[in-house]
CSV table of N, CA and C in Angstrom, one decimal:
chain,number,residue,atom,x,y,z
A,1,GLN,N,-14.2,194.1,195.1
A,1,GLN,CA,-14.8,193.0,194.4
A,1,GLN,C,-14.3,192.9,193.0
A,2,VAL,N,-14.5,191.8,192.4
A,2,VAL,CA,-14.0,191.6,191.0
A,2,VAL,C,-14.9,192.3,190.0
A,3,GLN,N,-14.3,193.0,189.1
A,3,GLN,CA,-15.1,193.6,188.0
A,3,GLN,C,-14.4,193.4,186.7
A,4,LEU,N,-15.2,193.0,185.7
A,4,LEU,CA,-14.7,193.0,184.3
A,4,LEU,C,-15.6,193.9,183.5
A,5,VAL,N,-15.1,194.9,182.9
A,5,VAL,CA,-15.9,195.9,182.2
A,5,VAL,C,-15.4,196.0,180.8
A,6,GLU,N,-16.4,195.6,179.9
A,6,GLU,CA,-16.1,195.7,178.5
A,6,GLU,C,-16.4,197.0,177.9
A,7,SER,N,-15.7,197.4,176.8
A,7,SER,CA,-16.0,198.6,176.1
A,7,SER,C,-15.5,198.4,174.7
A,8,GLY,N,-15.9,199.3,173.8
A,8,GLY,CA,-15.5,199.3,172.4
A,8,GLY,C,-16.5,198.8,171.5
A,9,GLY,N,-17.6,198.3,172.0
A,9,GLY,CA,-18.7,197.8,171.0
A,9,GLY,C,-19.3,199.0,170.3
A,10,GLY,N,-20.2,198.6,169.4
A,10,GLY,CA,-20.9,199.6,168.6
A,10,GLY,C,-21.3,199.1,167.3
A,11,LEU,N,-21.5,200.0,166.3
A,11,LEU,CA,-22.0,199.6,165.0
A,11,LEU,C,-20.8,199.7,164.0
A,12,ALA,N,-20.7,198.7,163.2
A,12,ALA,CA,-19.7,198.6,162.2
A,12,ALA,C,-20.3,198.1,160.9
A,13,GLN,N,-19.7,198.4,159.8
A,13,GLN,CA,-20.2,197.9,158.5
A,13,GLN,C,-19.5,196.6,158.2
A,14,ALA,N,-20.1,195.7,157.4
A,14,ALA,CA,-19.5,194.5,157.0
A,14,ALA,C,-18.1,194.8,156.4
A,15,GLY,N,-17.1,194.0,156.8
A,15,GLY,CA,-15.8,194.3,156.3
A,15,GLY,C,-15.0,195.2,157.1
A,16,GLY,N,-15.6,195.9,158.1
A,16,GLY,CA,-14.9,196.8,159.0
A,16,GLY,C,-14.3,196.1,160.2
A,17,SER,N,-13.9,197.0,161.1
A,17,SER,CA,-13.1,196.5,162.3
A,17,SER,C,-13.7,197.2,163.5
A,18,LEU,N,-13.5,196.5,164.6
A,18,LEU,CA,-13.8,197.0,165.9
A,18,LEU,C,-12.7,196.4,166.9
A,19,ARG,N,-12.4,197.2,167.9
A,19,ARG,CA,-11.5,196.6,169.0
A,19,ARG,C,-12.2,196.7,170.3
A,20,LEU,N,-12.5,195.6,170.9
A,20,LEU,CA,-13.1,195.5,172.2
A,20,LEU,C,-12.0,195.5,173.3
A,21,SER,N,-12.3,196.1,174.4
A,21,SER,CA,-11.4,196.1,175.5
A,21,SER,C,-12.2,195.6,176.7
A,22,CYS,N,-11.4,195.0,177.6
A,22,CYS,CA,-12.0,194.5,178.9
A,22,CYS,C,-11.0,194.9,180.0
A,23,ALA,N,-11.5,195.8,180.9
A,23,ALA,CA,-10.7,196.2,182.0
A,23,ALA,C,-11.1,195.4,183.3
A,24,ALA,N,-10.1,194.8,183.9
A,24,ALA,CA,-10.3,194.0,185.1
A,24,ALA,C,-9.8,194.7,186.3
A,25,SER,N,-10.5,194.5,187.4
A,25,SER,CA,-10.1,195.0,188.7
A,25,SER,C,-10.6,194.0,189.8
A,26,GLY,N,-9.9,194.1,190.9
A,26,GLY,CA,-10.3,193.3,192.1
A,26,GLY,C,-9.8,191.8,192.0
A,27,LEU,N,-8.8,191.6,191.1
A,27,LEU,CA,-8.2,190.2,191.0
A,27,LEU,C,-6.8,190.4,190.6
A,28,THR,N,-6.0,189.3,190.8
A,28,THR,CA,-4.6,189.3,190.4
A,28,THR,C,-4.6,188.9,188.9
A,29,PHE,N,-4.7,189.9,188.1
A,29,PHE,CA,-5.0,189.7,186.7
A,29,PHE,C,-4.0,188.7,186.0
A,30,SER,N,-2.8,188.8,186.4
A,30,SER,CA,-1.7,188.1,185.7
A,30,SER,C,-1.8,186.6,185.9
A,31,ILE,N,-2.7,186.1,186.8
A,31,ILE,CA,-2.8,184.7,187.0
A,31,ILE,C,-4.1,184.1,186.4
A,32,TYR,N,-4.8,184.9,185.7
A,32,TYR,CA,-6.0,184.5,185.1
A,32,TYR,C,-5.9,184.4,183.6
A,33,ASP,N,-6.4,183.2,183.1
A,33,ASP,CA,-6.7,183.1,181.7
A,33,ASP,C,-7.9,184.0,181.4
A,34,MET,N,-7.9,184.6,180.2
A,34,MET,CA,-9.0,185.4,179.8
A,34,MET,C,-9.7,184.9,178.5
A,35,GLY,N,-11.0,185.1,178.4
A,35,GLY,CA,-11.7,184.7,177.2
A,35,GLY,C,-12.7,185.7,176.8
A,36,TRP,N,-13.0,185.6,175.5
A,36,TRP,CA,-14.1,186.4,175.0
A,36,TRP,C,-15.2,185.4,174.5
A,37,PHE,N,-16.4,185.7,174.8
A,37,PHE,CA,-17.6,184.9,174.4
A,37,PHE,C,-18.6,185.9,173.7
A,38,ARG,N,-19.6,185.3,173.1
A,38,ARG,CA,-20.6,186.2,172.5
A,38,ARG,C,-21.9,185.4,172.5
A,39,ARG,N,-23.0,186.2,172.5
A,39,ARG,CA,-24.3,185.6,172.4
A,39,ARG,C,-25.1,186.4,171.4
A,40,ALA,N,-25.5,185.8,170.3
A,40,ALA,CA,-26.3,186.4,169.3
A,40,ALA,C,-27.7,186.2,169.6
A,41,PRO,N,-28.6,187.1,169.1
A,41,PRO,CA,-30.0,187.0,169.4
A,41,PRO,C,-30.6,185.6,169.1
A,42,GLY,N,-31.2,185.0,170.0
A,42,GLY,CA,-31.8,183.7,169.8
A,42,GLY,C,-30.9,182.5,169.8
A,43,LYS,N,-29.6,182.8,170.2
A,43,LYS,CA,-28.6,181.7,170.1
A,43,LYS,C,-28.0,181.5,171.5
A,44,GLU,N,-27.3,180.4,171.7
A,44,GLU,CA,-26.6,180.1,172.9
A,44,GLU,C,-25.3,181.0,172.9
A,45,ARG,N,-24.8,181.2,174.1
A,45,ARG,CA,-23.5,181.9,174.2
A,45,ARG,C,-22.4,180.9,173.6
A,46,GLU,N,-21.5,181.5,172.9
A,46,GLU,CA,-20.4,180.7,172.3
A,46,GLU,C,-19.0,181.3,172.6
A,47,PHE,N,-18.1,180.5,172.6
A,47,PHE,CA,-16.7,180.9,172.8
A,47,PHE,C,-16.2,181.5,171.6
A,48,VAL,N,-15.5,182.6,171.7
A,48,VAL,CA,-14.9,183.3,170.6
A,48,VAL,C,-13.4,183.1,170.6
A,49,GLY,N,-12.7,183.3,171.7
A,49,GLY,CA,-11.3,183.1,171.8
A,49,GLY,C,-10.8,183.2,173.2
A,50,GLY,N,-9.6,182.8,173.5
A,50,GLY,CA,-9.0,182.9,174.8
A,50,GLY,C,-7.5,183.1,174.8
A,51,ILE,N,-7.0,183.6,175.9
A,51,ILE,CA,-5.6,183.9,176.0
A,51,ILE,C,-5.1,183.4,177.3
A,52,SER,N,-4.0,182.8,177.4
A,52,SER,CA,-3.5,182.3,178.7
A,52,SER,C,-3.1,183.4,179.6
A,53,TRP,N,-2.9,183.1,180.8
A,53,TRP,CA,-2.5,184.1,181.8
A,53,TRP,C,-1.2,184.8,181.4
A,54,SER,N,-0.3,184.1,180.8
A,54,SER,CA,1.0,184.6,180.4
A,54,SER,C,1.0,185.3,179.1
A,55,GLY,N,-0.1,185.1,178.3
A,55,GLY,CA,-0.2,185.7,177.0
A,55,GLY,C,0.5,184.9,175.9
A,56,THR,N,1.1,183.8,176.3
A,56,THR,CA,1.8,183.0,175.3
A,56,THR,C,1.0,182.0,174.5
A,57,SER,N,-0.2,181.8,174.9
A,57,SER,CA,-1.1,180.9,174.2
A,57,SER,C,-2.4,181.5,173.9
A,58,THR,N,-2.9,181.3,172.7
A,58,THR,CA,-4.2,181.8,172.4
A,58,THR,C,-5.0,180.7,171.6
A,59,SER,N,-6.3,180.8,171.7
A,59,SER,CA,-7.1,179.8,171.0
A,59,SER,C,-8.3,180.6,170.4
A,60,TYR,N,-8.9,180.1,169.3
A,60,TYR,CA,-10.0,180.8,168.7
A,60,TYR,C,-11.0,179.8,168.2
A,61,SER,N,-12.3,180.2,168.1
A,61,SER,CA,-13.3,179.4,167.5
A,61,SER,C,-13.0,179.5,166.0
A,62,ASP,N,-13.6,178.5,165.3
A,62,ASP,CA,-13.4,178.5,163.8
A,62,ASP,C,-13.9,179.8,163.2
A,63,SER,N,-15.0,180.3,163.7
A,63,SER,CA,-15.5,181.5,163.1
A,63,SER,C,-14.6,182.8,163.3
A,64,ALA,N,-13.8,182.7,164.4
A,64,ALA,CA,-13.0,183.9,164.7
A,64,ALA,C,-11.6,183.7,164.1
A,65,LYS,N,-11.2,182.5,163.9
A,65,LYS,CA,-9.8,182.3,163.4
A,65,LYS,C,-9.5,183.0,162.1
A,66,GLY,N,-8.4,183.7,162.1
A,66,GLY,CA,-8.0,184.5,160.9
A,66,GLY,C,-8.5,185.9,160.8
A,67,ARG,N,-9.6,186.2,161.6
A,67,ARG,CA,-10.2,187.5,161.6
A,67,ARG,C,-10.0,188.2,162.9
A,68,PHE,N,-10.1,187.5,164.0
A,68,PHE,CA,-10.0,188.1,165.3
A,68,PHE,C,-8.7,187.8,166.0
A,69,THR,N,-8.2,188.8,166.8
A,69,THR,CA,-7.0,188.6,167.5
A,69,THR,C,-7.2,189.0,169.0
A,70,ILE,N,-6.8,188.1,169.9
A,70,ILE,CA,-6.8,188.4,171.3
A,70,ILE,C,-5.4,188.8,171.8
A,71,SER,N,-5.4,189.8,172.6
A,71,SER,CA,-4.1,190.2,173.3
A,71,SER,C,-4.4,190.7,174.7
A,72,ARG,N,-3.4,190.8,175.5
A,72,ARG,CA,-3.6,191.3,176.8
A,72,ARG,C,-2.4,192.1,177.2
A,73,ASP,N,-2.6,193.0,178.2
A,73,ASP,CA,-1.6,193.8,178.8
A,73,ASP,C,-1.7,193.6,180.3
A,74,ASN,N,-0.9,192.8,180.9
A,74,ASN,CA,-1.0,192.5,182.3
A,74,ASN,C,-0.6,193.7,183.2
A,75,ALA,N,0.2,194.6,182.6
A,75,ALA,CA,0.5,195.9,183.4
A,75,ALA,C,-0.7,196.8,183.5
A,76,LYS,N,-1.7,196.7,182.5
A,76,LYS,CA,-2.9,197.5,182.6
A,76,LYS,C,-4.1,196.7,183.0
A,77,ASN,N,-3.9,195.4,183.3
A,77,ASN,CA,-5.1,194.6,183.7
A,77,ASN,C,-6.1,194.6,182.6
A,78,ALA,N,-5.7,194.5,181.4
A,78,ALA,CA,-6.7,194.6,180.3
A,78,ALA,C,-6.4,193.5,179.3
A,79,VAL,N,-7.6,193.1,178.6
A,79,VAL,CA,-7.5,192.2,177.5
A,79,VAL,C,-8.3,192.8,176.4
A,80,TYR,N,-7.9,192.5,175.2
A,80,TYR,CA,-8.4,193.1,174.0
A,80,TYR,C,-8.9,192.0,173.0
A,81,LEU,N,-9.8,192.4,172.2
A,81,LEU,CA,-10.3,191.6,171.0
A,81,LEU,C,-10.3,192.5,169.8
A,82,GLN,N,-9.4,192.3,168.9
A,82,GLN,CA,-9.4,193.0,167.7
A,82,GLN,C,-10.1,192.2,166.7
A,83,MET,N,-11.2,192.8,166.1
A,83,MET,CA,-12.1,192.1,165.2
A,83,MET,C,-12.0,192.8,163.8
A,84,ASN,N,-11.5,192.0,162.9
A,84,ASN,CA,-11.4,192.5,161.5
A,84,ASN,C,-12.3,191.8,160.6
A,85,SER,N,-12.5,192.3,159.4
A,85,SER,CA,-13.4,191.6,158.4
A,85,SER,C,-14.7,191.2,159.0
A,86,LEU,N,-15.3,192.1,159.7
A,86,LEU,CA,-16.6,191.8,160.4
A,86,LEU,C,-17.7,191.4,159.4
A,87,LYS,N,-18.5,190.5,159.9
A,87,LYS,CA,-19.6,190.0,159.1
A,87,LYS,C,-20.9,190.3,159.9
A,88,PRO,N,-22.0,190.4,159.2
A,88,PRO,CA,-23.3,190.5,159.9
A,88,PRO,C,-23.5,189.5,161.0
A,89,GLU,N,-23.1,188.3,160.7
A,89,GLU,CA,-23.3,187.2,161.7
A,89,GLU,C,-22.4,187.3,162.9
A,90,ASP,N,-21.5,188.3,163.0
A,90,ASP,CA,-20.8,188.6,164.2
A,90,ASP,C,-21.6,189.5,165.1
A,91,THR,N,-22.7,189.9,164.7
A,91,THR,CA,-23.6,190.7,165.6
A,91,THR,C,-24.0,189.9,166.8
A,92,ALA,N,-23.7,190.5,168.0
A,92,ALA,CA,-23.9,189.7,169.2
A,92,ALA,C,-23.5,190.7,170.4
A,93,VAL,N,-23.9,190.2,171.6
A,93,VAL,CA,-23.3,190.8,172.8
A,93,VAL,C,-22.0,190.1,173.1
A,94,TYR,N,-20.9,190.8,173.3
A,94,TYR,CA,-19.6,190.2,173.5
A,94,TYR,C,-19.3,190.3,175.0
A,95,TYR,N,-18.9,189.2,175.6
A,95,TYR,CA,-18.6,189.2,177.0
A,95,TYR,C,-17.1,188.8,177.2
A,96,CYS,N,-16.5,189.5,178.2
A,96,CYS,CA,-15.2,189.1,178.7
A,96,CYS,C,-15.4,188.2,179.8
A,97,ALA,N,-14.5,187.2,180.0
A,97,ALA,CA,-14.6,186.3,181.1
A,97,ALA,C,-13.2,185.9,181.6
A,98,ALA,N,-13.1,185.5,182.8
A,98,ALA,CA,-11.8,185.1,183.4
A,98,ALA,C,-11.9,183.8,184.2
A,99,ARG,N,-10.8,183.1,184.2
A,99,ARG,CA,-10.7,181.9,185.0
A,99,ARG,C,-9.3,181.8,185.6
A,100,SER,N,-9.2,181.4,186.8
A,100,SER,CA,-7.9,181.2,187.4
A,100,SER,C,-7.2,180.1,186.6
A,101,ARG,N,-5.9,180.3,186.5
A,101,ARG,CA,-5.1,179.4,185.6
A,101,ARG,C,-5.2,177.9,185.9
A,102,ASP,N,-5.6,177.6,187.1
A,102,ASP,CA,-5.8,176.2,187.4
A,102,ASP,C,-7.2,175.7,187.3
A,103,GLN,N,-8.1,176.5,186.7
A,103,GLN,CA,-9.5,176.1,186.6
A,103,GLN,C,-9.8,175.7,185.1
A,104,VAL,N,-10.8,175.0,184.9
A,104,VAL,CA,-11.3,174.6,183.6
A,104,VAL,C,-12.3,175.6,183.0
A,105,HIS,N,-13.2,176.0,183.9
A,105,HIS,CA,-14.3,176.8,183.5
A,105,HIS,C,-14.1,178.3,183.8
A,106,TYR,N,-14.6,179.2,182.9
A,106,TYR,CA,-14.6,180.6,183.2
A,106,TYR,C,-15.7,180.9,184.2
A,107,ASP,N,-15.4,181.6,185.3
A,107,ASP,CA,-16.4,181.8,186.3
A,107,ASP,C,-16.5,183.3,186.7
A,108,LEU,N,-15.8,184.2,186.0
A,108,LEU,CA,-16.0,185.6,186.2
A,108,LEU,C,-16.4,186.2,184.9
A,109,TRP,N,-17.4,187.0,184.9
A,109,TRP,CA,-18.0,187.5,183.7
A,109,TRP,C,-18.2,189.0,183.7
A,110,GLY,N,-18.0,189.7,182.6
A,110,GLY,CA,-18.4,191.1,182.5
A,110,GLY,C,-19.9,191.2,182.1
A,111,GLN,N,-20.4,192.4,181.9
A,111,GLN,CA,-21.8,192.6,181.6
A,111,GLN,C,-22.0,192.6,180.1
A,112,GLY,N,-21.0,192.7,179.3
A,112,GLY,CA,-21.1,192.6,177.9
A,112,GLY,C,-21.2,193.9,177.2
A,113,THR,N,-20.8,193.9,175.9
A,113,THR,CA,-20.9,195.1,175.0
A,113,THR,C,-21.5,194.6,173.7
A,114,GLN,N,-22.4,195.4,173.2
A,114,GLN,CA,-23.1,195.1,172.0
A,114,GLN,C,-22.3,195.4,170.7
A,115,VAL,N,-22.2,194.5,169.8
A,115,VAL,CA,-21.6,194.7,168.5
A,115,VAL,C,-22.6,194.4,167.5
A,116,THR,N,-22.8,195.4,166.6
A,116,THR,CA,-23.8,195.2,165.5
A,116,THR,C,-23.1,195.5,164.2
A,117,VAL,N,-23.2,194.5,163.3
A,117,VAL,CA,-22.5,194.6,162.0
A,117,VAL,C,-23.6,194.7,160.9
A,118,SER,N,-23.6,195.8,160.2
A,118,SER,CA,-24.6,196.0,159.1
A,118,SER,C,-24.0,195.5,157.8
A,119,SER,N,-24.9,195.0,157.0
A,119,SER,CA,-24.5,194.5,155.7
A,119,SER,C,-24.5,195.6,154.6
């Protein structure tokens, strides 16, 4: 069965960095676009960034642009989110998601990893 497992969350200070990883199994990873989403307490889930199945195209939310970088390693079935210059408002549960390259919506989700940024 398909599994997306996030890791790398934790506590960071404002201005610091964290690198999230998402390990995928049970799917042909190289044909899936991958995304990162987050849900902060009391807020809706929001898109953070995405990377195409080939890794040649990325997109970011305005809040992530310039601070976060998505990358993937298709040989390792993994996608990463490097987060720099963290802010307290980045505190959220971060989710990895996948969608087949011919789909519009993400339909495979991980369980999430908590990121807490202290001021």
